[in-house]
Amino acid sequence: MPQPTIAPAKPNQSPGLDSPLRGGMPLKHVVESQQFTVPLLMELFERSRGMERVVARGGSLDYQNRIMTTLFYAPSTRTRLSFEAAMHRLGGRVLSTENAGAFSSEVEGEQVEDSIRIIGSYSDVIVIRHLEDDGARRAAEVSPVPVINAGDGKGGQHPTQALLDLYTIYRQRPLDGLSVAIIGELDKGRTARSLAYLLAKFDRVKMFFVSPPQLQMKPDILDYLEEHGVRYELESDIDRVIGEVDVVYQTRIRPERVRDVTDLRSYAIDSTVVQRMKADALILHPLPRTVELDKSVDADPRAMYFRQARYGLYVRMALLTMLLETR
Amino acid sequence: MPQPTIAPAKPNQSPGLDSPLRGGMPLKHVVESQQFTVPLLMELFERSRGMERVVARGGSLDYQNRIMTTLFYAPSTRTRLSFEAAMHRLGGRVLSTENAGAFSSEVEGEQVEDSIRIIGSYSDVIVIRHLEDDGARRAAEVSPVPVINAGDGKGGQHPTQALLDLYTIYRQRPLDGLSVAIIGELDKGRTARSLAYLLAKFDRVKMFFVSPPQLQMKPDILDYLEEHGVRYELESDIDRVIGEVDVVYQTRIRPERVRDVTDLRSYAIDSTVVQRMKADALILHPLPRTVELDKSVDADPRAMYFRQARYGLYVRMALLTMLLETR
Amino acid sequence: MPQPTIAPAKPNQSPGLDSPLRGGMPLKHVVESQQFTVPLLMELFERSRGMERVVARGGSLDYQNRIMTTLFYAPSTRTRLSFEAAMHRLGGRVLSTENAGAFSSEVEGEQVEDSIRIIGSYSDVIVIRHLEDDGARRAAEVSPVPVINAGDGKGGQHPTQALLDLYTIYRQRPLDGLSVAIIGELDKGRTARSLAYLLAKFDRVKMFFVSPPQLQMKPDILDYLEEHGVRYELESDIDRVIGEVDVVYQTRIRPERVRDVTDLRSYAIDSTVVQRMKADALILHPLPRTVELDKSVDADPRAMYFRQARYGLYVRMALLTMLLETR
């Protein structure tokens, strides 16, 4: 089994390989964001920094005999390509499905469990996007190799998006004590949901969930926050929070989910809204965007959303090394 | 032209490279299972054993400048990924089409022959799944590089599936003298058809074709068996053979092909049926499965079907080396 | 940043690396064929010759840490696989989309600009096929990495096809003084349009545009030719030009675009038409073909169209090296 090394450096210079944080908590599968502890997050982010250096050097790691399969039952070009780029930047190999849902005999009654057992017999790690909320968990339960949830169901999770969102913040400022506005269609927002779980791990965080009342965060998250003593507020007026938060996490609202399309405007961010933000606020968006985030914001130094995509590469590289090392 | 070597071993340790069986029978294309002689099968299986060792060691062979194209006019995620994993495990490169049928201008009148000539000009081997029964043969006739049939037509062949099925049996017991029940929708069962042709190559084999009468094996196969003096029986009652065969090869029956869906149950295998099998019987299934093979069988040591998928990797690796060497 | 080298040769033996033609004209994006000057074309072709030798040797270049993404909003199996083969033959890595148009949330209002910014953050070069005529140009305007137009719109351009068409001619004879018949549905013929722009770069070229009058070349091209003093004739009768041209560039006419399907026959090339061509004429076709180019022509030594596909590999390899070097 090959040892990952940063070419051309020596193995003991691998990012995070000597970290004391590794002790006793190997990462087996990535199903939901709340499975990450703060020490595990810190190890991941430390490794991600290392990956930034690897990519900047134009190098790669020693994963040339490792195979990652992207098994996407629904298409998501950006997420899939980001994972595949990460595996390639590690020196590894990729098996890819662009739309296994349309092309699979699973529609005729086959179970995801059998597909995972089969694909796991010739892959070293499986990245899955499934149509059902528990698809990734079911896959992980039977898989002989690590499974990564790349988004499941209509209101499930998207933990690696939350990891890269958090890493983007981490690269700019301390995570303790943050105030964060999470805006959009929150009841079905996989990325918003996964990020809320992650932020709850840190001290003195306060979250503002900004959404039309009928699309607010569901009780599963709110209960979780209350159990863990995390402060939050439900808000429907973006103006009441935009000036006081450190981070604005904007997401999409689908037009068919509001009564009046003009309602969408009141949740949109443009250059006027940005003027009322803190001078050092961070503006994040998982992308793709439509009307909720105007292009006039792109040139603002507080706009982090294109940087997020690049950080996603490093975080996914780091995550893959952690999963492949434990085998 | 690079010589395949097991890294980091020396070339003369390549599996099967010195085999006397190679003399005078280079493998050019793989179109149908009956083209394989017993010596060629034995060479393939010997090489497949070698590939098991290569993969176990985490190594790869020296095919880094070789390109395999998977040209699938109908999607088949598992078969395609298995071939692609095999090429990657050899160190090679892959060009992939997930659903060329939907995406191709062939629907507007283009011929597969032109596509093969073009793709053959920048690939070293082409794996094709075609919609017509003679698609693979037509491809092989014009291709400048080896063509492998990955399943053609609705009642054509799927020879590499049969090769891995046979290898699965070979790994457990001698192939001469076997009694085998092949169960399912046999008239259109590509894998069942290809396996029957292959089994007929061995001495004292007896096949039981178990199927609703209207879905029985077609005369082309039965004629072939009679010409070659191979014993077989047509049977519609699974209970009359299940207790006496060495191998049970179960396949799917599509519900729309039987008059009464409850008929499907009488051909299904579950833990009750398994109890009546020989203690050392082997249960194979090409997968995917639906109701015809119950999950209660999965834990039975006689269940070989997940192992089949893994063996498929080795057999396809071995087959690719044989095809690429002869060029 | 790795330097491309022909393995195992030394860096200074890279094709075209020392060329004086490089001075002052780095290639940044490939959007339309008229952007190529004659010196740049000559450098490209010189490098393409070098690539022929690399492939013949079974070698590859040193691009193992470079990633190319094929972002196809409409499927085109042959063009996509040709680019991917080129990147693999350079030793590089590929991220692939077979049909991003069907699978993308862009249909819901997302802009190609955002996709390009994101994909450009983890790729080194992007090959795009877009549905709109200005898709490639819009992509190039925001991309942090080189963009190659692999065909845009319904009547846009397909510059790399034109480059390989021209290279095919170049490999057979001098480009100055050529007479060329371009036949087919010219108003919407991307390859015909791109080739016309390219041929106009050379001295004493004369083009005959042969097409049903309602499908003739559009004024944008004709104006360009007149401005540059290039001779051309519009013709609707293939018989009046077929005997006097050096190159016949045949393309498809879709049946729904002519009043009478029998009209298509008068523009078709078969063994009878070929007899009237010059003894050293060249017959090109971008493929795929239907009725407009009969199989009886395939064996004629003047038929270049399968060779075109192979030359396409070399030209795309060369183009990729020129784009990746300038970064």
mmCIF file of N, CA, C and O in Angstrom, chain C residues 210 235-243 266 273 276:
data_model
loop_
_atom_site.group_PDB
_atom_site.id
_atom_site.type_symbol
_atom_site.label_atom_id
_atom_site.label_comp_id
_atom_site.label_asym_id
_atom_site.label_seq_id
_atom_site.Cartn_x
_atom_site.Cartn_y
_atom_site.Cartn_z
ATOM 1 N N VAL C 210 -19.910 25.845 -52.642
ATOM 2 C CA VAL C 210 -20.886 25.081 -53.425
ATOM 3 C C VAL C 210 -22.013 24.648 -52.504
ATOM 4 O O VAL C 210 -21.817 23.844 -51.587
ATOM 5 N N GLU C 235 -21.385 29.012 -55.967
ATOM 6 C CA GLU C 235 -21.755 28.055 -57.004
ATOM 7 C C GLU C 235 -22.839 27.130 -56.449
ATOM 8 O O GLU C 235 -22.839 26.829 -55.252
ATOM 9 N N SER C 236 -23.771 26.724 -57.282
ATOM 10 C CA SER C 236 -24.755 25.762 -56.782
ATOM 11 C C SER C 236 -24.629 24.425 -57.508
ATOM 12 O O SER C 236 -25.312 23.468 -57.166
ATOM 13 N N ASP C 237 -23.736 24.359 -58.498
ATOM 14 C CA ASP C 237 -23.595 23.129 -59.285
ATOM 15 C C ASP C 237 -22.211 22.525 -59.047
ATOM 16 O O ASP C 237 -21.195 23.075 -59.464
ATOM 17 N N ILE C 238 -22.197 21.404 -58.370
ATOM 18 C CA ILE C 238 -20.933 20.763 -58.016
ATOM 19 C C ILE C 238 -20.115 20.392 -59.260
ATOM 20 O O ILE C 238 -18.879 20.447 -59.263
ATOM 21 N N ASP C 239 -20.813 20.045 -60.336
ATOM 22 C CA ASP C 239 -20.132 19.599 -61.551
ATOM 23 C C ASP C 239 -19.245 20.678 -62.170
ATOM 24 O O ASP C 239 -18.280 20.371 -62.856
ATOM 25 N N ARG C 240 -19.576 21.929 -61.919
ATOM 26 C CA ARG C 240 -18.829 22.992 -62.572
ATOM 27 C C ARG C 240 -17.496 23.299 -61.898
ATOM 28 O O ARG C 240 -16.706 24.078 -62.434
ATOM 29 N N VAL C 241 -17.254 22.736 -60.718
ATOM 30 C CA VAL C 241 -15.985 23.038 -60.038
ATOM 31 C C VAL C 241 -15.181 21.791 -59.685
ATOM 32 O O VAL C 241 -13.972 21.853 -59.476
ATOM 33 N N ILE C 242 -15.845 20.647 -59.645
ATOM 34 C CA ILE C 242 -15.222 19.461 -59.056
ATOM 35 C C ILE C 242 -13.957 19.032 -59.801
ATOM 36 O O ILE C 242 -13.022 18.475 -59.211
ATOM 37 N N GLY C 243 -13.890 19.350 -61.122
ATOM 38 C CA GLY C 243 -12.755 18.902 -61.916
ATOM 39 C C GLY C 243 -11.536 19.796 -61.828
ATOM 40 O O GLY C 243 -10.451 19.423 -62.272
ATOM 41 N N SER C 266 -27.522 15.668 -55.535
ATOM 42 C CA SER C 266 -26.723 16.447 -56.490
ATOM 43 C C SER C 266 -25.484 17.048 -55.824
ATOM 44 O O SER C 266 -24.569 17.501 -56.501
ATOM 45 N N VAL C 273 -18.371 10.700 -59.100
ATOM 46 C CA VAL C 273 -17.921 12.094 -58.980
ATOM 47 C C VAL C 273 -16.399 12.148 -58.831
ATOM 48 O O VAL C 273 -15.725 12.997 -59.425
ATOM 49 N N ARG C 276 -14.020 12.389 -61.769
ATOM 50 C CA ARG C 276 -13.818 13.648 -62.470
ATOM 51 C C ARG C 276 -12.861 14.597 -61.752
ATOM 52 O O ARG C 276 -12.552 15.676 -62.247
#
